[in-house]
mmCIF file of C-alpha atoms in Angstrom:
data_model
loop_
_atom_site.group_PDB
_atom_site.id
_atom_site.type_symbol
_atom_site.label_atom_id
_atom_site.label_comp_id
_atom_site.label_asym_id
_atom_site.label_seq_id
_atom_site.Cartn_x
_atom_site.Cartn_y
_atom_site.Cartn_z
ATOM 1 C CA UNK A 1 -1.717 -116.553 -42.823
ATOM 2 C CA UNK A 2 1.424 -114.435 -43.163
ATOM 3 C CA UNK A 3 -0.494 -111.568 -44.797
ATOM 4 C CA UNK A 4 -3.206 -111.758 -42.118
ATOM 5 C CA UNK A 5 -0.581 -111.575 -39.361
ATOM 6 C CA UNK A 6 1.001 -108.581 -41.086
ATOM 7 C CA UNK A 7 -2.398 -106.828 -41.258
ATOM 8 C CA UNK A 8 -2.896 -107.395 -37.530
ATOM 9 C CA UNK A 9 0.587 -106.041 -36.955
ATOM 10 C CA UNK A 10 -0.228 -102.934 -38.987
ATOM 11 C CA UNK A 11 -3.368 -102.354 -36.888
ATOM 12 C CA UNK A 12 -1.329 -102.769 -33.721
ATOM 13 C CA UNK A 13 1.313 -100.354 -34.989
ATOM 14 C CA UNK A 14 -1.348 -97.687 -35.598
ATOM 15 C CA UNK A 15 -2.717 -98.194 -32.080
ATOM 16 C CA UNK A 16 0.787 -97.730 -30.663
ATOM 17 C CA UNK A 17 1.550 -94.615 -32.730
ATOM 18 C CA UNK A 18 -1.779 -93.016 -31.753
ATOM 19 C CA UNK A 19 -1.081 -93.849 -28.119
ATOM 20 C CA UNK A 20 2.440 -92.411 -28.232
ATOM 21 C CA UNK A 21 1.099 -89.164 -29.684
ATOM 22 C CA UNK A 22 -1.427 -88.942 -26.852
ATOM 23 C CA UNK A 23 1.401 -89.072 -24.262
ATOM 24 C CA UNK A 24 3.588 -86.537 -26.047
ATOM 25 C CA UNK A 25 5.977 -88.996 -27.676
ATOM 26 C CA UNK A 26 5.891 -87.530 -31.176
ATOM 27 C CA UNK A 27 7.934 -88.704 -34.171
ATOM 28 C CA UNK A 28 9.671 -91.796 -32.767
ATOM 29 C CA UNK A 29 12.193 -93.519 -35.007
ATOM 30 C CA UNK A 30 10.430 -96.596 -36.381
ATOM 31 C CA UNK A 31 11.418 -100.005 -37.765
ATOM 32 C CA UNK A 32 15.115 -99.680 -36.978
ATOM 33 C CA UNK A 33 17.825 -102.250 -37.679
ATOM 34 C CA UNK A 34 20.655 -102.230 -35.151
ATOM 35 C CA UNK A 35 23.894 -104.157 -35.687
ATOM 36 C CA UNK A 36 23.753 -107.085 -33.278
ATOM 37 C CA UNK A 37 26.426 -107.975 -30.737
ATOM 38 C CA UNK A 38 24.517 -111.120 -29.749
ATOM 39 C CA UNK A 39 26.942 -113.886 -30.726
ATOM 40 C CA UNK A 40 24.910 -116.542 -28.911
ATOM 41 C CA UNK A 41 21.933 -116.263 -31.275
ATOM 42 C CA UNK A 42 24.111 -115.499 -34.339
ATOM 43 C CA UNK A 43 22.010 -112.543 -35.446
ATOM 44 C CA UNK A 44 23.442 -109.938 -37.816
ATOM 45 C CA UNK A 45 20.975 -107.296 -36.658
ATOM 46 C CA UNK A 46 18.265 -106.640 -34.097
ATOM 47 C CA UNK A 47 14.960 -105.305 -35.389
ATOM 48 C CA UNK A 48 13.298 -102.632 -33.280
ATOM 49 C CA UNK A 49 9.740 -101.362 -33.728
ATOM 50 C CA UNK A 50 10.545 -97.930 -32.364
ATOM 51 C CA UNK A 51 12.936 -95.672 -30.485
ATOM 52 C CA UNK A 52 12.186 -92.454 -28.611
ATOM 53 C CA UNK A 53 14.365 -90.343 -26.341
ATOM 54 C CA UNK A 54 13.616 -87.350 -24.144
ATOM 55 C CA UNK A 55 15.218 -85.188 -21.479
ATOM 56 C CA UNK A 56 14.257 -86.812 -18.198
ATOM 57 C CA UNK A 57 12.069 -84.614 -15.944
ATOM 58 C CA UNK A 58 12.381 -87.127 -13.091
ATOM 59 C CA UNK A 59 16.203 -87.040 -12.802
ATOM 60 C CA UNK A 60 18.209 -83.887 -13.458
ATOM 61 C CA UNK A 61 20.648 -83.729 -16.389
ATOM 62 C CA UNK A 62 19.684 -87.094 -17.841
ATOM 63 C CA UNK A 63 18.155 -88.520 -21.002
ATOM 64 C CA UNK A 64 15.891 -91.554 -21.271
ATOM 65 C CA UNK A 65 16.291 -93.669 -24.412
ATOM 66 C CA UNK A 66 13.199 -95.842 -24.839
ATOM 67 C CA UNK A 67 13.211 -98.911 -27.072
ATOM 68 C CA UNK A 68 9.762 -100.307 -27.734
ATOM 69 C CA UNK A 69 8.486 -103.526 -29.226
ATOM 70 C CA UNK A 70 4.829 -104.189 -30.032
ATOM 71 C CA UNK A 71 2.962 -107.501 -30.162
ATOM 72 C CA UNK A 72 -0.658 -107.414 -31.323
ATOM 73 C CA UNK A 73 -3.131 -110.243 -31.948
ATOM 74 C CA UNK A 74 -6.838 -110.825 -32.501
ATOM 75 C CA UNK A 75 -6.707 -113.668 -29.954
ATOM 76 C CA UNK A 76 -6.682 -113.572 -26.127
ATOM 77 C CA UNK A 77 -3.362 -113.792 -24.333
ATOM 78 C CA UNK A 78 -1.990 -117.344 -24.834
ATOM 79 C CA UNK A 79 -1.789 -120.166 -22.307
ATOM 80 C CA UNK A 80 1.981 -120.171 -22.924
ATOM 81 C CA UNK A 81 2.065 -116.690 -21.414
ATOM 82 C CA UNK A 82 5.254 -116.986 -19.355
ATOM 83 C CA UNK A 83 7.274 -118.665 -22.109
ATOM 84 C CA UNK A 84 6.157 -116.147 -24.738
ATOM 85 C CA UNK A 85 6.834 -113.192 -22.455
ATOM 86 C CA UNK A 86 10.345 -114.406 -21.678
ATOM 87 C CA UNK A 87 11.015 -114.673 -25.411
ATOM 88 C CA UNK A 88 9.712 -111.163 -26.141
ATOM 89 C CA UNK A 89 11.599 -109.781 -23.139
ATOM 90 C CA UNK A 90 14.879 -111.424 -24.136
ATOM 91 C CA UNK A 91 14.653 -110.106 -27.707
ATOM 92 C CA UNK A 92 14.041 -106.578 -26.421
ATOM 93 C CA UNK A 93 16.876 -106.488 -23.876
ATOM 94 C CA UNK A 94 19.295 -107.961 -26.421
ATOM 95 C CA UNK A 95 18.331 -105.119 -28.752
ATOM 96 C CA UNK A 96 18.938 -102.569 -25.986
ATOM 97 C CA UNK A 97 22.341 -104.144 -25.362
ATOM 98 C CA UNK A 98 23.261 -103.855 -29.041
ATOM 99 C CA UNK A 99 22.014 -100.268 -29.277
ATOM 100 C CA UNK A 100 24.163 -99.129 -26.346
ATOM 101 C CA UNK A 101 27.261 -100.095 -28.377
ATOM 102 C CA UNK A 102 25.954 -98.757 -31.685
ATOM 103 C CA UNK A 103 26.932 -95.753 -33.798
ATOM 104 C CA UNK A 104 23.401 -94.382 -33.319
ATOM 105 C CA UNK A 105 23.937 -94.198 -29.577
ATOM 106 C CA UNK A 106 27.378 -92.634 -29.920
ATOM 107 C CA UNK A 107 25.878 -89.942 -32.142
ATOM 108 C CA UNK A 108 23.062 -89.282 -29.655
ATOM 109 C CA UNK A 109 25.504 -88.879 -26.781
ATOM 110 C CA UNK A 110 27.789 -86.609 -28.806
ATOM 111 C CA UNK A 111 24.897 -84.299 -29.713
ATOM 112 C CA UNK A 112 23.460 -84.076 -26.173
ATOM 113 C CA UNK A 113 24.679 -81.050 -24.206
ATOM 114 C CA UNK A 114 24.693 -80.753 -20.403
ATOM 115 C CA UNK A 115 23.685 -84.399 -19.952
ATOM 116 C CA UNK A 116 25.411 -86.488 -17.293
ATOM 117 C CA UNK A 117 23.503 -89.778 -17.557
ATOM 118 C CA UNK A 118 21.691 -91.832 -20.195
ATOM 119 C CA UNK A 119 19.087 -94.392 -19.173
ATOM 120 C CA UNK A 120 18.293 -97.223 -21.614
ATOM 121 C CA UNK A 121 14.820 -98.614 -21.042
ATOM 122 C CA UNK A 122 12.357 -100.769 -22.918
ATOM 123 C CA UNK A 123 8.609 -101.033 -23.358
ATOM 124 C CA UNK A 124 6.901 -104.210 -24.474
ATOM 125 C CA UNK A 125 3.441 -103.401 -25.812
ATOM 126 C CA UNK A 126 1.550 -106.713 -25.723
ATOM 127 C CA UNK A 127 -1.986 -106.077 -26.894
ATOM 128 C CA UNK A 128 -4.901 -107.979 -28.373
ATOM 129 C CA UNK A 129 -8.344 -107.296 -29.767
ATOM 130 C CA UNK A 130 -10.155 -110.052 -27.868
ATOM 131 C CA UNK A 131 -12.861 -109.540 -25.273
ATOM 132 C CA UNK A 132 -11.360 -110.996 -22.110
ATOM 133 C CA UNK A 133 -11.471 -110.585 -18.364
ATOM 134 C CA UNK A 134 -7.758 -111.482 -18.165
ATOM 135 C CA UNK A 135 -6.284 -108.333 -19.713
ATOM 136 C CA UNK A 136 -4.091 -107.636 -16.693
ATOM 137 C CA UNK A 137 -0.831 -109.328 -17.693
ATOM 138 C CA UNK A 138 1.254 -107.517 -15.117
ATOM 139 C CA UNK A 139 -0.434 -109.217 -12.169
ATOM 140 C CA UNK A 140 -0.046 -112.599 -13.891
ATOM 141 C CA UNK A 141 3.665 -112.134 -14.571
ATOM 142 C CA UNK A 142 4.823 -110.325 -11.453
ATOM 143 C CA UNK A 143 6.590 -113.331 -9.905
ATOM 144 C CA UNK A 144 8.562 -114.716 -12.836
ATOM 145 C CA UNK A 145 12.364 -114.708 -12.820
ATOM 146 C CA UNK A 146 14.233 -113.122 -15.719
ATOM 147 C CA UNK A 147 17.945 -113.874 -15.925
ATOM 148 C CA UNK A 148 19.294 -112.744 -19.290
ATOM 149 C CA UNK A 149 22.669 -111.475 -18.149
ATOM 150 C CA UNK A 150 21.963 -108.175 -19.932
ATOM 151 C CA UNK A 151 22.371 -104.896 -18.042
ATOM 152 C CA UNK A 152 19.646 -102.329 -18.719
ATOM 153 C CA UNK A 153 17.622 -99.723 -16.829
ATOM 154 C CA UNK A 154 14.245 -101.436 -16.816
ATOM 155 C CA UNK A 155 11.662 -102.929 -19.169
ATOM 156 C CA UNK A 156 8.024 -101.909 -18.802
ATOM 157 C CA UNK A 157 5.120 -104.116 -19.871
ATOM 158 C CA UNK A 158 2.029 -102.418 -21.304
ATOM 159 C CA UNK A 159 -0.990 -104.692 -21.701
ATOM 160 C CA UNK A 160 -4.605 -103.976 -22.670
ATOM 161 C CA UNK A 161 -5.472 -102.855 -19.152
ATOM 162 C CA UNK A 162 -2.619 -100.355 -18.896
ATOM 163 C CA UNK A 163 -2.953 -98.784 -22.323
ATOM 164 C CA UNK A 164 -6.703 -98.349 -21.855
ATOM 165 C CA UNK A 165 -6.184 -96.791 -18.423
ATOM 166 C CA UNK A 166 -3.908 -94.069 -19.782
ATOM 167 C CA UNK A 167 -5.968 -93.505 -22.909
ATOM 168 C CA UNK A 168 -9.216 -93.293 -20.939
ATOM 169 C CA UNK A 169 -7.663 -90.726 -18.608
ATOM 170 C CA UNK A 170 -6.391 -88.582 -21.478
ATOM 171 C CA UNK A 171 -9.729 -88.841 -23.273
ATOM 172 C CA UNK A 172 -11.507 -87.732 -20.087
ATOM 173 C CA UNK A 173 -9.250 -84.665 -19.941
ATOM 174 C CA UNK A 174 -9.951 -83.788 -23.583
ATOM 175 C CA UNK A 175 -13.691 -83.866 -22.957
ATOM 176 C CA UNK A 176 -13.761 -82.077 -19.604
ATOM 177 C CA UNK A 177 -10.802 -79.713 -20.093
ATOM 178 C CA UNK A 178 -10.798 -78.935 -23.853
ATOM 179 C CA UNK A 179 -7.493 -77.914 -25.396
ATOM 180 C CA UNK A 180 -8.735 -74.539 -26.613
ATOM 181 C CA UNK A 181 -9.675 -73.503 -23.078
ATOM 182 C CA UNK A 182 -7.126 -75.302 -20.886
ATOM 183 C CA UNK A 183 -3.440 -76.106 -20.872
ATOM 184 C CA UNK A 184 -3.225 -79.750 -19.828
ATOM 185 C CA UNK A 185 0.073 -81.358 -18.760
ATOM 186 C CA UNK A 186 1.418 -84.343 -16.867
ATOM 187 C CA UNK A 187 2.623 -83.570 -13.347
ATOM 188 C CA UNK A 188 6.214 -84.507 -12.518
ATOM 189 C CA UNK A 189 6.577 -85.640 -8.906
ATOM 190 C CA UNK A 190 9.352 -83.873 -7.028
ATOM 191 C CA UNK A 191 12.156 -85.788 -5.335
ATOM 192 C CA UNK A 192 15.764 -85.291 -4.367
ATOM 193 C CA UNK A 193 16.698 -86.358 -7.913
ATOM 194 C CA UNK A 194 14.904 -83.524 -9.732
ATOM 195 C CA UNK A 195 14.550 -80.723 -7.191
ATOM 196 C CA UNK A 196 16.724 -78.206 -9.058
ATOM 197 C CA UNK A 197 15.221 -74.831 -9.924
ATOM 198 C CA UNK A 198 15.642 -75.480 -13.645
ATOM 199 C CA UNK A 199 13.551 -78.657 -13.676
ATOM 200 C CA UNK A 200 10.002 -78.693 -14.993
ATOM 201 C CA UNK A 201 7.159 -79.405 -12.582
ATOM 202 C CA UNK A 202 4.837 -80.443 -15.412
ATOM 203 C CA UNK A 203 5.020 -81.039 -19.147
ATOM 204 C CA UNK A 204 3.553 -82.625 -22.263
ATOM 205 C CA UNK A 205 5.741 -85.768 -22.172
ATOM 206 C CA UNK A 206 4.642 -88.720 -20.054
ATOM 207 C CA UNK A 207 7.672 -90.138 -18.194
ATOM 208 C CA UNK A 208 8.155 -93.850 -18.773
ATOM 209 C CA UNK A 209 7.971 -94.388 -15.002
ATOM 210 C CA UNK A 210 4.243 -93.571 -15.183
ATOM 211 C CA UNK A 211 3.414 -95.916 -18.029
ATOM 212 C CA UNK A 212 2.444 -98.883 -15.890
ATOM 213 C CA UNK A 213 1.883 -97.102 -12.603
ATOM 214 C CA UNK A 214 -1.408 -97.179 -10.722
ATOM 215 C CA UNK A 215 -1.846 -93.387 -10.636
ATOM 216 C CA UNK A 216 -1.723 -90.866 -13.483
ATOM 217 C CA UNK A 217 -1.234 -87.231 -12.306
ATOM 218 C CA UNK A 218 -2.373 -84.413 -14.605
ATOM 219 C CA UNK A 219 -2.842 -80.668 -14.159
ATOM 220 C CA UNK A 220 -5.225 -78.396 -16.087
ATOM 221 C CA UNK A 221 -4.676 -74.622 -16.146
ATOM 222 C CA UNK A 222 -6.986 -71.856 -17.325
ATOM 223 C CA UNK A 223 -5.739 -68.383 -16.504
ATOM 224 C CA UNK A 224 -5.183 -68.325 -12.741
ATOM 225 C CA UNK A 225 -7.378 -71.394 -12.256
ATOM 226 C CA UNK A 226 -5.708 -74.776 -11.715
ATOM 227 C CA UNK A 227 -7.115 -78.261 -11.270
ATOM 228 C CA UNK A 228 -5.025 -81.231 -10.164
ATOM 229 C CA UNK A 229 -6.528 -84.439 -11.564
ATOM 230 C CA UNK A 230 -5.440 -87.874 -10.342
ATOM 231 C CA UNK A 231 -6.621 -91.021 -12.120
ATOM 232 C CA UNK A 232 -6.472 -94.376 -10.333
ATOM 233 C CA UNK A 233 -6.377 -97.775 -11.995
ATOM 234 C CA UNK A 234 -7.383 -99.418 -8.709
ATOM 235 C CA UNK A 235 -10.922 -99.981 -7.499
ATOM 236 C CA UNK A 236 -12.546 -97.283 -5.399
ATOM 237 C CA UNK A 237 -12.045 -97.637 -1.640
ATOM 238 C CA UNK A 238 -11.691 -95.315 1.323
ATOM 239 C CA UNK A 239 -8.042 -96.300 1.822
ATOM 240 C CA UNK A 240 -7.150 -95.517 -1.801
ATOM 241 C CA UNK A 241 -9.175 -92.318 -1.633
ATOM 242 C CA UNK A 242 -7.250 -91.082 1.409
ATOM 243 C CA UNK A 243 -3.979 -92.036 -0.302
ATOM 244 C CA UNK A 244 -4.923 -89.847 -3.269
ATOM 245 C CA UNK A 245 -5.939 -87.038 -0.899
ATOM 246 C CA UNK A 246 -2.403 -87.041 0.471
ATOM 247 C CA UNK A 247 -0.743 -87.193 -2.961
ATOM 248 C CA UNK A 248 -2.889 -84.388 -4.401
ATOM 249 C CA UNK A 249 -2.348 -82.189 -1.356
ATOM 250 C CA UNK A 250 1.419 -82.697 -1.576
ATOM 251 C CA UNK A 251 1.475 -81.963 -5.321
ATOM 252 C CA UNK A 252 -0.370 -78.684 -4.909
ATOM 253 C CA UNK A 253 1.316 -77.774 -1.628
ATOM 254 C CA UNK A 254 -2.215 -76.807 -0.604
ATOM 255 C CA UNK A 255 -2.289 -74.076 -3.273
ATOM 256 C CA UNK A 256 -4.189 -75.579 -6.225
ATOM 257 C CA UNK A 257 -7.610 -74.187 -7.027
ATOM 258 C CA UNK A 258 -9.355 -77.553 -7.081
ATOM 259 C CA UNK A 259 -8.725 -81.287 -7.054
ATOM 260 C CA UNK A 260 -10.440 -84.041 -9.020
ATOM 261 C CA UNK A 261 -9.936 -87.740 -8.247
ATOM 262 C CA UNK A 262 -11.146 -90.263 -10.822
ATOM 263 C CA UNK A 263 -11.892 -93.982 -10.506
ATOM 264 C CA UNK A 264 -13.320 -96.413 -13.050
ATOM 265 C CA UNK A 265 -15.925 -97.801 -10.676
ATOM 266 C CA UNK A 266 -16.943 -94.702 -8.702
ATOM 267 C CA UNK A 267 -20.707 -94.344 -8.270
ATOM 268 C CA UNK A 268 -21.862 -91.160 -6.585
ATOM 269 C CA UNK A 269 -25.161 -92.682 -5.437
ATOM 270 C CA UNK A 270 -23.245 -95.428 -3.647
ATOM 271 C CA UNK A 271 -19.935 -93.836 -2.691
ATOM 272 C CA UNK A 272 -20.682 -90.179 -1.865
ATOM 273 C CA UNK A 273 -21.179 -90.849 1.880
ATOM 274 C CA UNK A 274 -17.778 -92.554 1.949
ATOM 275 C CA UNK A 275 -16.205 -89.529 0.216
ATOM 276 C CA UNK A 276 -17.745 -87.154 2.739
ATOM 277 C CA UNK A 277 -16.505 -89.326 5.595
ATOM 278 C CA UNK A 278 -12.997 -89.412 4.101
ATOM 279 C CA UNK A 279 -12.959 -85.608 3.841
ATOM 280 C CA UNK A 280 -13.777 -85.374 7.536
ATOM 281 C CA UNK A 281 -11.068 -87.919 8.356
ATOM 282 C CA UNK A 282 -8.449 -86.021 6.343
ATOM 283 C CA UNK A 283 -8.860 -82.960 8.527
ATOM 284 C CA UNK A 284 -7.913 -80.220 6.034
ATOM 285 C CA UNK A 285 -11.036 -78.370 4.932
ATOM 286 C CA UNK A 286 -9.035 -75.763 2.969
ATOM 287 C CA UNK A 287 -8.014 -78.627 0.687
ATOM 288 C CA UNK A 288 -11.083 -80.888 0.697
ATOM 289 C CA UNK A 289 -13.701 -78.165 0.138
ATOM 290 C CA UNK A 290 -12.481 -77.876 -3.470
ATOM 291 C CA UNK A 291 -12.154 -81.626 -4.015
ATOM 292 C CA UNK A 292 -14.476 -83.787 -6.102
ATOM 293 C CA UNK A 293 -14.547 -87.452 -7.109
ATOM 294 C CA UNK A 294 -15.676 -88.707 -10.530
ATOM 295 C CA UNK A 295 -15.574 -91.775 -12.764
ATOM 296 C CA UNK A 296 -13.978 -92.083 -16.213
ATOM 297 C CA UNK A 297 -15.037 -94.550 -18.952
ATOM 298 C CA UNK A 298 -14.222 -94.492 -22.770
ATOM 299 C CA UNK A 299 -11.760 -96.604 -24.863
ATOM 300 C CA UNK A 300 -9.003 -97.023 -27.489
ATOM 301 C CA UNK A 301 -8.668 -100.607 -28.784
ATOM 302 C CA UNK A 302 -11.135 -101.416 -31.559
#
């Protein structure tokens, strides 16, 4: 049984590494032991599946340090979902707490120039290889209370539904905007926190804030031609369509060459009249005349 569990873990680790590469998180530190400060559980060290840090495009002069833990099984998510999640969550935040006081973190801060703030965040990858209609853990866990007493900057849960959403979107881009012809990057939303002239507006690294969001914004460039592509994890509806119209128009400041909005369940034969009606309702023909809607299947977990 132990060897079988290890083999499943190895499969899960490969899925995670392939996924991280697809979002620009190359060469994470893996299988790290961090000296524990957790006296309550009397641990000498905290084991961490992986660590990745990057200069934060969402907040000027900051670095995000991401600690990730992966759980992978051949079985559906358990009936003891809440209890198991709290255990996984507690282990991860305790590891973050220990890392913040570690020599590794001191070295990272010493070697980082022109950085004012470090954010310490976690990702719990909780995946399985079972056919199930209940792959959306986030909606099932959104009301639980987590009181660990540990200060951190956020833990993000990635379940089957979320990892497939991002992978499907990236796979769609590879097929429709091939790398040899297009430069494809994630779009970084502008705010008062990253509006400086030196900040990137797009890049190859997916910010952690996007990893369990409902929209994935991507831009494809070919010479002077640009296409803003927004993927939605939500079902197709006129309200969501108009919301994406507004987001895409704001991103491009009405200057992008074309816009593509993608939904899992979009059917042109059924939904095209609704799209045409939404374009009329939006009232900006300069923007909507170059806008199309499509669907995006494909998959990652095997």
